[in-house]
PDB file of C-alpha atoms and ligand atoms in Angstrom:
ATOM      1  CA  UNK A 849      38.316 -43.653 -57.947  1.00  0.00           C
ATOM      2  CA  UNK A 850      37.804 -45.843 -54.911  1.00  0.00           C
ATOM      3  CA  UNK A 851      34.320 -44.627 -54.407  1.00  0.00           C
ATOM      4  CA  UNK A 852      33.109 -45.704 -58.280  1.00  0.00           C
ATOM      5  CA  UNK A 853      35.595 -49.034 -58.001  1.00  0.00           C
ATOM      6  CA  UNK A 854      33.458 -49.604 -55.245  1.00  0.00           C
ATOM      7  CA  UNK A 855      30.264 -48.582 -57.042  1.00  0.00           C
ATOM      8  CA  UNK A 856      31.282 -50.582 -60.040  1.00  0.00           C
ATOM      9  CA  UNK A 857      31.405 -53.884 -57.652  1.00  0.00           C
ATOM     10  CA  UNK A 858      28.383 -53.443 -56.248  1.00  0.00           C
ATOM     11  CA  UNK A 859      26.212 -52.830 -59.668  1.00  0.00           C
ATOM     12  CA  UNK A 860      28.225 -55.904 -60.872  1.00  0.00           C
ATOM     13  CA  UNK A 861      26.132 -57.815 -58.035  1.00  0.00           C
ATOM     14  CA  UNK A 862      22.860 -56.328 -57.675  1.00  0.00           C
ATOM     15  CA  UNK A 863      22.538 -54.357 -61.168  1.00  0.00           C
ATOM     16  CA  UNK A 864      19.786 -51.063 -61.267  1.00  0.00           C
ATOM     17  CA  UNK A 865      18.352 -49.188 -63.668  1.00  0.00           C
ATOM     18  CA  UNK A 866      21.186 -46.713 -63.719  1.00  0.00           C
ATOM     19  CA  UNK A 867      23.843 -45.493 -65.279  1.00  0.00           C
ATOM     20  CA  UNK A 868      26.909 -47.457 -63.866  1.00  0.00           C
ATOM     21  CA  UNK A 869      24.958 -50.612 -64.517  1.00  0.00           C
ATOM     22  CA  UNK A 870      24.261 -49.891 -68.349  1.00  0.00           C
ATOM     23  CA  UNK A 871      28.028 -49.451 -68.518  1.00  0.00           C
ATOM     24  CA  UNK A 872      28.933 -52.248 -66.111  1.00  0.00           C
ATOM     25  CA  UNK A 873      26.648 -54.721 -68.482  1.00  0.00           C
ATOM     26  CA  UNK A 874      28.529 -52.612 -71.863  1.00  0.00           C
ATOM     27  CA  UNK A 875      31.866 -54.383 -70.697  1.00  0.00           C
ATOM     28  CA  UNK A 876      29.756 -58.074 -70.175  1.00  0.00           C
ATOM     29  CA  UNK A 877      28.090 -58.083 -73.646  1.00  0.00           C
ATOM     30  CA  UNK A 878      31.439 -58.466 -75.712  1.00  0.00           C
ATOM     31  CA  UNK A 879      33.780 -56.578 -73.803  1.00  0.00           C
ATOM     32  CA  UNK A 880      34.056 -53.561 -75.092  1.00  0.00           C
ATOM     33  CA  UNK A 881      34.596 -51.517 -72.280  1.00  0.00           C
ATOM     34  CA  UNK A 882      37.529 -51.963 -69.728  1.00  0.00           C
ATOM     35  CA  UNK A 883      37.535 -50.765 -66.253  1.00  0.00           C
ATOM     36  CA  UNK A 884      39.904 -48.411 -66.786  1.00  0.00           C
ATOM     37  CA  UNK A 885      37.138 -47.304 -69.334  1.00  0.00           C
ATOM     38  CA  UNK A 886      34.406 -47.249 -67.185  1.00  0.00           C
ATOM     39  CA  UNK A 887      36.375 -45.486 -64.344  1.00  0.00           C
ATOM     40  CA  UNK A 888      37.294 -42.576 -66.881  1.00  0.00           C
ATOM     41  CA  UNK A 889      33.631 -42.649 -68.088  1.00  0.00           C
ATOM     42  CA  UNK A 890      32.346 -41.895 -64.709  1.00  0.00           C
ATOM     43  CA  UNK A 891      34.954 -39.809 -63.409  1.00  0.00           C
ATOM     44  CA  UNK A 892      34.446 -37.236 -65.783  1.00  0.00           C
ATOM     45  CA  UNK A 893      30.479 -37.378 -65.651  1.00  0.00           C
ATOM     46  CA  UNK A 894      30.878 -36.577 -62.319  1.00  0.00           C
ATOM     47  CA  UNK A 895      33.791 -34.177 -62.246  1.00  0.00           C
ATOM     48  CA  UNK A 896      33.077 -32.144 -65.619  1.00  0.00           C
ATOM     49  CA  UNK A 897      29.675 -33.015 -65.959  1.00  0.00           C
ATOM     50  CA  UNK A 898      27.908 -32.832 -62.695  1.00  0.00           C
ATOM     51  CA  UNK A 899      29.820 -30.655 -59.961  1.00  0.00           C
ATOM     52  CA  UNK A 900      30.698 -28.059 -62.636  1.00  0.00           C
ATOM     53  CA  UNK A 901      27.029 -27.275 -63.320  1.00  0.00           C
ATOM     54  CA  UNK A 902      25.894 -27.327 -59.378  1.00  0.00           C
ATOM     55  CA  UNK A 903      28.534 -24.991 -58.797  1.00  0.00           C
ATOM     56  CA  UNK A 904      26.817 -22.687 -61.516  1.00  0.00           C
ATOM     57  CA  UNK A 905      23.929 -23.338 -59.792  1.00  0.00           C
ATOM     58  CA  UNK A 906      25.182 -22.539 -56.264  1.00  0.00           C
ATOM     59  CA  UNK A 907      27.370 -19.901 -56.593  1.00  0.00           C
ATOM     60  CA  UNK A 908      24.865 -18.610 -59.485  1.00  0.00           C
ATOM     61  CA  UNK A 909      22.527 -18.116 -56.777  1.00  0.00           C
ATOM     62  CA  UNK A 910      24.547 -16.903 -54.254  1.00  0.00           C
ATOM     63  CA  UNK A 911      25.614 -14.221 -56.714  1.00  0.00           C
ATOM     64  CA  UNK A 912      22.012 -13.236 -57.192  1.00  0.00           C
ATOM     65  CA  UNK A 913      21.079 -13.198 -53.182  1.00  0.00           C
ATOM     66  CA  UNK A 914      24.470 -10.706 -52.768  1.00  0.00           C
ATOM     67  CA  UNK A 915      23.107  -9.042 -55.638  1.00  0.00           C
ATOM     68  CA  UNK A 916      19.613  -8.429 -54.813  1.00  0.00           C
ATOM     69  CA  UNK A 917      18.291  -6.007 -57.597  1.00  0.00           C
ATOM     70  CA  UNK A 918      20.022  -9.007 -60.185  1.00  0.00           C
ATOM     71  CA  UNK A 919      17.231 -11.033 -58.439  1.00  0.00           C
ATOM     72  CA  UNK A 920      14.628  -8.510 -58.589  1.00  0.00           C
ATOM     73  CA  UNK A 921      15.043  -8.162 -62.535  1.00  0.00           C
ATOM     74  CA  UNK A 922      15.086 -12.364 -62.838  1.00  0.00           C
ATOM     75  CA  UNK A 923      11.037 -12.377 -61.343  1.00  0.00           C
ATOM     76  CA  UNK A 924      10.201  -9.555 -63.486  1.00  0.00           C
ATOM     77  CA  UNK A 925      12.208 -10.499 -66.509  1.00  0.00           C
ATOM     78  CA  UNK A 926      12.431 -14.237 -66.976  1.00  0.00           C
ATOM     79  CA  UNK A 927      13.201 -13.652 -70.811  1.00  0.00           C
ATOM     80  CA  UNK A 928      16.529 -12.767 -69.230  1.00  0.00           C
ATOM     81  CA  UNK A 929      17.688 -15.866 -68.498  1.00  0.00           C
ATOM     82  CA  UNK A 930      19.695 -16.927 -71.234  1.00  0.00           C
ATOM     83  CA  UNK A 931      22.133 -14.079 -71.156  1.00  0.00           C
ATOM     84  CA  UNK A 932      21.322 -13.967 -67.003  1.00  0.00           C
ATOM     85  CA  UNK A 933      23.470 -17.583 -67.530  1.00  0.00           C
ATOM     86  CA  UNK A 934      25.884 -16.111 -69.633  1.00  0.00           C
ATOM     87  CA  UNK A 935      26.938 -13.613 -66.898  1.00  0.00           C
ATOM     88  CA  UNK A 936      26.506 -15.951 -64.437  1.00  0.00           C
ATOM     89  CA  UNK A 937      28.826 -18.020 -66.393  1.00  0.00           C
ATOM     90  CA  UNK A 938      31.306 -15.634 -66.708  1.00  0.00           C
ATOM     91  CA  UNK A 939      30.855 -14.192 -63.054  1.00  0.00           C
ATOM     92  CA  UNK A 940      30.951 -17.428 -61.326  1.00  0.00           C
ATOM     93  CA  UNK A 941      33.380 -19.184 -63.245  1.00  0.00           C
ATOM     94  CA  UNK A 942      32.839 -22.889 -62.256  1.00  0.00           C
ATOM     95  CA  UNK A 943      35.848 -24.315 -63.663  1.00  0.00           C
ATOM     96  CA  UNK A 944      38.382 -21.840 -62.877  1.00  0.00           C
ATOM     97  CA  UNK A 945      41.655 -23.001 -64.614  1.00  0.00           C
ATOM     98  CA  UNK A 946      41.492 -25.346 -67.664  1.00  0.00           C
ATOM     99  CA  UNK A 947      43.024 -28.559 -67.913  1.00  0.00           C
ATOM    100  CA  UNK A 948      46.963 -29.054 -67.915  1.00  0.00           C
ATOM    101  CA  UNK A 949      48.779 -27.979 -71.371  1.00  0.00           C
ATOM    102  CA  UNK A 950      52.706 -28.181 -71.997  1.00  0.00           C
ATOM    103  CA  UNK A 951      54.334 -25.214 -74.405  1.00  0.00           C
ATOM    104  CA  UNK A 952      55.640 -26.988 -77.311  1.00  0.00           C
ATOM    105  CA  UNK A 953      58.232 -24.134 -77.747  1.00  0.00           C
ATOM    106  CA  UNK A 954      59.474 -21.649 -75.373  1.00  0.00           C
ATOM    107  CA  UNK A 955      57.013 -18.643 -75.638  1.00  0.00           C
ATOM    108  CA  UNK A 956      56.976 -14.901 -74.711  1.00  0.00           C
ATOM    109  CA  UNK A 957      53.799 -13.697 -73.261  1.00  0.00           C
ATOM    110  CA  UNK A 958      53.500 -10.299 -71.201  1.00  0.00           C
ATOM    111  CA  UNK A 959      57.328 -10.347 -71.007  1.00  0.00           C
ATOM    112  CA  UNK A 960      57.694 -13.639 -69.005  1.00  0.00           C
ATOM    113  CA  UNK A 961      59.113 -16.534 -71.391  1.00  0.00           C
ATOM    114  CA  UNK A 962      57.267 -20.003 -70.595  1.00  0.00           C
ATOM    115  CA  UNK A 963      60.161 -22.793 -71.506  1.00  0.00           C
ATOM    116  CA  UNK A 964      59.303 -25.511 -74.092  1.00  0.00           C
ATOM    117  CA  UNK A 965      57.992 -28.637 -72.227  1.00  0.00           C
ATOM    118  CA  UNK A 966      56.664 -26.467 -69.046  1.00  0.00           C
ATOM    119  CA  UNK A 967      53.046 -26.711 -67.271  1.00  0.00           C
ATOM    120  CA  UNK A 968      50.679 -24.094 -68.283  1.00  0.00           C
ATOM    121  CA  UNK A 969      47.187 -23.382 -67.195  1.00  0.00           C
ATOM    122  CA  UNK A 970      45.022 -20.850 -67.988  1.00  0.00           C
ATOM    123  CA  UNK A 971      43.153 -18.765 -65.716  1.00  0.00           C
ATOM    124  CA  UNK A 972      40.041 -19.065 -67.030  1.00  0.00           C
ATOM    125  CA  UNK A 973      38.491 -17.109 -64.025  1.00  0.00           C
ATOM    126  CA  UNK A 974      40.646 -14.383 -64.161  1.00  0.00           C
ATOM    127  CA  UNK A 975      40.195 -13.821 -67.915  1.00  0.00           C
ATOM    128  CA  UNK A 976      36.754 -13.824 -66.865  1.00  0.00           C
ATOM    129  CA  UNK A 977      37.233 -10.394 -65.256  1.00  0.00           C
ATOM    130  CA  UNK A 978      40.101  -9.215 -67.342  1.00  0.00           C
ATOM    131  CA  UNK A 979      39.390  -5.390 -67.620  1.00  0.00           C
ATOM    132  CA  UNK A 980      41.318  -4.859 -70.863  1.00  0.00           C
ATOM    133  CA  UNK A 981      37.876  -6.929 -72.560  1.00  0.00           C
ATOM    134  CA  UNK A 982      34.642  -6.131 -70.363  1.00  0.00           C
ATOM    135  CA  UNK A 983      33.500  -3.381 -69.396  1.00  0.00           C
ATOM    136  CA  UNK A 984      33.368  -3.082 -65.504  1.00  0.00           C
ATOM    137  CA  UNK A 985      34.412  -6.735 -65.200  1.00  0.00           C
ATOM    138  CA  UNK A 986      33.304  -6.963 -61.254  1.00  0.00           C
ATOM    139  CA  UNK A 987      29.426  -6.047 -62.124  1.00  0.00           C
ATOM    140  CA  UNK A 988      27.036  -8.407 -62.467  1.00  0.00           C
ATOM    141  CA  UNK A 989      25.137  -7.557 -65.411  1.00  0.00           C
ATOM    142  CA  UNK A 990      22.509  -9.556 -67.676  1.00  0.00           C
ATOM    143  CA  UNK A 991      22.112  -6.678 -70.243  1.00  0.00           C
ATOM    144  CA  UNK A 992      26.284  -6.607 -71.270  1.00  0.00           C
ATOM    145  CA  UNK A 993      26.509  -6.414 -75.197  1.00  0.00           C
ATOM    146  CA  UNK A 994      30.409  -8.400 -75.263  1.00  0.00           C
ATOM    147  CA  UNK A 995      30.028 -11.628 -72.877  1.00  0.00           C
ATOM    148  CA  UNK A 996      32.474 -13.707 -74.698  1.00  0.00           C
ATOM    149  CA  UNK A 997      33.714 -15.214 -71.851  1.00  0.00           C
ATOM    150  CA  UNK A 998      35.854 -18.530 -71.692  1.00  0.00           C
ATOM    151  CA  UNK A 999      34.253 -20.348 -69.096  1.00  0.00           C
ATOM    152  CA  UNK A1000      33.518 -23.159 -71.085  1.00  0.00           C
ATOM    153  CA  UNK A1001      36.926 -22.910 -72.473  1.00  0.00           C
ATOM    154  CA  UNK A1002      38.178 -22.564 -76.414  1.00  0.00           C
ATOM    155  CA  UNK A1003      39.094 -23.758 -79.440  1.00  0.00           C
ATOM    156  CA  UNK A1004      39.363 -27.775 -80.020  1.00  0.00           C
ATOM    157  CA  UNK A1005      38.433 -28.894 -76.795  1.00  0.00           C
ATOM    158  CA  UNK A1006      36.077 -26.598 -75.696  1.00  0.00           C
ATOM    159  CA  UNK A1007      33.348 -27.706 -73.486  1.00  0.00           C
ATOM    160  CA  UNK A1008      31.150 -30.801 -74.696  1.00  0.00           C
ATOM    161  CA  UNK A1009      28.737 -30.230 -72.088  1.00  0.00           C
ATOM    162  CA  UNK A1010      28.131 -26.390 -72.694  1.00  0.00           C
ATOM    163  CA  UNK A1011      24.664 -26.590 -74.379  1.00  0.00           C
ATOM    164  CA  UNK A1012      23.156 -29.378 -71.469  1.00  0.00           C
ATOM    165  CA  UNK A1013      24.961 -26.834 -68.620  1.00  0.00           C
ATOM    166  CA  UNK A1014      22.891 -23.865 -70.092  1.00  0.00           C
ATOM    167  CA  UNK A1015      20.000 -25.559 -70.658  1.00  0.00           C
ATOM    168  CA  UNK A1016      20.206 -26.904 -66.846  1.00  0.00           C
ATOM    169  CA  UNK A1017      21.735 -23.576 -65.596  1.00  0.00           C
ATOM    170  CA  UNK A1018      18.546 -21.771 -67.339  1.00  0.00           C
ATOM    171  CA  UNK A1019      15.908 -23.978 -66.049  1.00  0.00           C
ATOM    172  CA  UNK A1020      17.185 -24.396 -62.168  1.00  0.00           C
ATOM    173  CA  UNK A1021      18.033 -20.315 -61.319  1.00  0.00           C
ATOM    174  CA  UNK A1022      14.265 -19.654 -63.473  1.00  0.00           C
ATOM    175  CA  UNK A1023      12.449 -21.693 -61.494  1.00  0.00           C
ATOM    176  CA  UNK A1024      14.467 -20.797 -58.230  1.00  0.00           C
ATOM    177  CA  UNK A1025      13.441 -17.652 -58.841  1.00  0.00           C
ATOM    178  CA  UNK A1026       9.802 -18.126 -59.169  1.00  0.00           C
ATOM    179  CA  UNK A1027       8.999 -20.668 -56.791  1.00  0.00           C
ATOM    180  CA  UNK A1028      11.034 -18.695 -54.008  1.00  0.00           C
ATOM    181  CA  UNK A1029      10.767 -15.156 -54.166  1.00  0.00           C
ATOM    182  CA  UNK A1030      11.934 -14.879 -50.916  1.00  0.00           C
ATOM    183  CA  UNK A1031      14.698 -16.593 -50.674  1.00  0.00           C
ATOM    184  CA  UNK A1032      17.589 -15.276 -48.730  1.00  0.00           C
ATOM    185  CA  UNK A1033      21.006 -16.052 -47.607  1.00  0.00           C
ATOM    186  CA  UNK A1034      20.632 -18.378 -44.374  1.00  0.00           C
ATOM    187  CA  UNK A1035      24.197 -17.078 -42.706  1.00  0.00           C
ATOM    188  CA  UNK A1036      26.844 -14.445 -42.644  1.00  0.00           C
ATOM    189  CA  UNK A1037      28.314 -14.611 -46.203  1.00  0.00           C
ATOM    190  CA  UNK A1038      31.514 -14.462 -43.922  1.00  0.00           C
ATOM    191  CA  UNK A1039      30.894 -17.660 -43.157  1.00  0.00           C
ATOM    192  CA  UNK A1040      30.805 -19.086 -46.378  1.00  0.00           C
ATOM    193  CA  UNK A1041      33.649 -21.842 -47.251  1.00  0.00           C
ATOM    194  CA  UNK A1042      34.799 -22.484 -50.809  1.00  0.00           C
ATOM    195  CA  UNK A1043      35.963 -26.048 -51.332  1.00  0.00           C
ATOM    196  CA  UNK A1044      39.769 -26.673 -52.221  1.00  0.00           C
ATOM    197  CA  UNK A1045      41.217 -27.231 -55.563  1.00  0.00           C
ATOM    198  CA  UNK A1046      42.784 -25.443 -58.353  1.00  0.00           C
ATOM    199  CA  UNK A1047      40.141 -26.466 -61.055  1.00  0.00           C
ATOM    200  CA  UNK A1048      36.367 -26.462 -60.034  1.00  0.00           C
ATOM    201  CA  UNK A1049      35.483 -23.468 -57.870  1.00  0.00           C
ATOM    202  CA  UNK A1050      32.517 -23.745 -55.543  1.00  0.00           C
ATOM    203  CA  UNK A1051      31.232 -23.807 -52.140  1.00  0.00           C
ATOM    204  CA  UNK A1052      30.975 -26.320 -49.675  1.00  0.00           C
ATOM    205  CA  UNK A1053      27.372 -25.437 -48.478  1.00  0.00           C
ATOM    206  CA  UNK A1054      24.742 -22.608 -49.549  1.00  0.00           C
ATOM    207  CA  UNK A1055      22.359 -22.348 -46.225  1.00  0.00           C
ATOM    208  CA  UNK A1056      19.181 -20.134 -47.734  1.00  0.00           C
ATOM    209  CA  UNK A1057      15.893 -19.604 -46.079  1.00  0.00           C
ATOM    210  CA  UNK A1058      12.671 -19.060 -47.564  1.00  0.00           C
TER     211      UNK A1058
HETATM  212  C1  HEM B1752      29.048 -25.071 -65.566  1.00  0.00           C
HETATM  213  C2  HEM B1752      29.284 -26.198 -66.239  1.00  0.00           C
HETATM  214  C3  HEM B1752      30.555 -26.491 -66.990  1.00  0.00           C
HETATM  215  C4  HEM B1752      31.708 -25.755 -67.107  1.00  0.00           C
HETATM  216  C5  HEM B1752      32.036 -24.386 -66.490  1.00  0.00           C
HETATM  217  C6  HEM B1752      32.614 -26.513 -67.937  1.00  0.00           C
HETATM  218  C7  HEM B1752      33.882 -26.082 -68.297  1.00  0.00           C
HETATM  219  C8  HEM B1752      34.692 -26.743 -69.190  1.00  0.00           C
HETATM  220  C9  HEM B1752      35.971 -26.241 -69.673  1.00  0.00           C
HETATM  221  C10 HEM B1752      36.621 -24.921 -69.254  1.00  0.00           C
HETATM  222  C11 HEM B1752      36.449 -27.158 -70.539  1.00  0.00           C
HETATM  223  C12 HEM B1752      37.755 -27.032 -71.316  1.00  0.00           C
HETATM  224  C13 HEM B1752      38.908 -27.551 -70.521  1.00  0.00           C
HETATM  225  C14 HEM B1752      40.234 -27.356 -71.218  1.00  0.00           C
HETATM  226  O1  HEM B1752      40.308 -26.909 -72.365  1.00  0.00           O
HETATM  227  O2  HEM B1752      41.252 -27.634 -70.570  1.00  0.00           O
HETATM  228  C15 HEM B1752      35.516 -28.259 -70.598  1.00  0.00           C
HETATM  229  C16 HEM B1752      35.692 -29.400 -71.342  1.00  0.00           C
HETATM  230  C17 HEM B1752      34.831 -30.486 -71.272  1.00  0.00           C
HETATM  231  N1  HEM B1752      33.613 -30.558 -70.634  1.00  0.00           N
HETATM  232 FE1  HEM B1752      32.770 -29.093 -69.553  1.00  0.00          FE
HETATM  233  N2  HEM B1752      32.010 -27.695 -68.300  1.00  0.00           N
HETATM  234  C18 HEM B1752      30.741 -27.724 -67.747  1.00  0.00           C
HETATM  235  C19 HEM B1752      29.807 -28.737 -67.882  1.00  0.00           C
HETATM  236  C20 HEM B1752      29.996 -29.921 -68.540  1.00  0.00           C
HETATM  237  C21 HEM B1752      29.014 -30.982 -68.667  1.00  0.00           C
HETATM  238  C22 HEM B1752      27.588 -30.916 -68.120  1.00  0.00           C
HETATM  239  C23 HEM B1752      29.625 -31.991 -69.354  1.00  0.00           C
HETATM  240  C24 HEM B1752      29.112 -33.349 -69.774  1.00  0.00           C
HETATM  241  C25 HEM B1752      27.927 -33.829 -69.499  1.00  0.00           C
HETATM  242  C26 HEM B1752      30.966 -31.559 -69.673  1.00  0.00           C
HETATM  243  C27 HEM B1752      31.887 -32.307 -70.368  1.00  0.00           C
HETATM  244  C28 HEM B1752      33.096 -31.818 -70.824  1.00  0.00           C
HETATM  245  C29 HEM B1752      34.010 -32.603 -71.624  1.00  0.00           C
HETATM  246  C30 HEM B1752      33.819 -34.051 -72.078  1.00  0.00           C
HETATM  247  C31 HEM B1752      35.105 -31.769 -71.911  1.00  0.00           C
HETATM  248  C32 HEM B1752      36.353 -32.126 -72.697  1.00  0.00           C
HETATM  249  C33 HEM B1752      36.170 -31.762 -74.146  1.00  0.00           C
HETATM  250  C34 HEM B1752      37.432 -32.056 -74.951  1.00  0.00           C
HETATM  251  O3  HEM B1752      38.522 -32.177 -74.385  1.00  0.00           O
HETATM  252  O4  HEM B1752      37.312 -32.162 -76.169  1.00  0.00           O
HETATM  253  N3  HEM B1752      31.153 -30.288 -69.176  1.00  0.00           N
HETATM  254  N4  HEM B1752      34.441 -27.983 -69.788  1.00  0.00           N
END
């Protein structure tokens, strides 16, 4: 929030031809937007709808550099990619528990009773690779016939952004995969770090070389 208040003062001064600035001059003409608005806007363009989708992208292709025959099939199958995101999707899980909810009555699931007014959030990750629904959950695989996963949640507020993550998703692994067939895993996977947090999964670097 400090780093877009920041932002936000700076646009104010020396406008762009960005983003920030068409909102910034939104609030001047008539105010119609209030900094708390604009603060909201761009926190959840960047949260939701910008590290979500690079960690697709990232640990997307980290999957398919662990999972080298995955890679293999992407050069000689492009046409895969749209269900190739899909798993990826599922397998990855970029946002891995969904936003806060609160039970509105005390509710009995798997024999554990969540009280009326407590926190709950949903694995979404772990649903992701619940056994009981797919089929050898831990395999990556773009030819699976059930892939409804959740990880752009359910129900009412399920995931605005899905259609522009595929799209982007679809476009960036495709043409990672074409331009470098050789690309490889720069380090020791061991020495991979995933970034902190209960909600967005995904790593702090990807080192490749190709
Ligand atoms: C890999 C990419 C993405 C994933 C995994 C993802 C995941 C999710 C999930 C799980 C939810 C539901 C949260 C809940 O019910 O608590 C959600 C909601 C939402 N997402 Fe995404 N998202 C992605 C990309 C995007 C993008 C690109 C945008 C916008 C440009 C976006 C905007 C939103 C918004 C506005 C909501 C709230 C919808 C509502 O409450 O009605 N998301 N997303």
């Amino acid at each position: 929030m400090q780093y877009f208040k920041k932002l936000i003062a700076v646009r104010r001064v020396e406008p762009r031809d960005d983003l920030i600035t068409a909102l910034v001059k939104a609030q001047e003409n008539d105010d119609r937007l209030s900094d708390d608005e604009i603060l909201a806007t761009l926190f959840l363009l960047l949260s939701a709808g910008h590290e979500t989708t690079v960690n697709l992208i990232a640990s997307g292709t980290l999957a398919l550099l662990e999972q080298s025959d995955r890679f293999l099939q992407l050069q000689q199958a492009p046409d895969l990619i749209e269900p190739a995101i899909e798993e990826l999707l599922r397998f990855v899980c970029p946002a891995e528990t969904a936003t806060q909810r609160y039970a509105r009555e005390d509710i009995a699931i798997v024999g554990t009773t969540i009280p009326k007014g407590e926190l709950v959030l949903a694995a979404i990750g772990s649903a992701n690779r619940d056994a009981k629904y797919f089929d050898n959950p831990d395999r990556l695989d773009f030819t699976r016939e059930n892939n409804k996963h959740l990880a752009f949640g359910h129900g009412a507020h399920y995931c605005l952004g899905a259609p522009l993550t595929r799209l982007e998703g679809q476009i960036a692994i495709n043409t990672l995969v074409r331009r470098l067939p050789n690309l490889r895993l720069g380090i020791d996977p061991a020495q991979l770090h995933w970034r902190g947090g209960l909600i967005l999964r995904g790593l702090e670097r990807l080192p490749v070389s190709f």
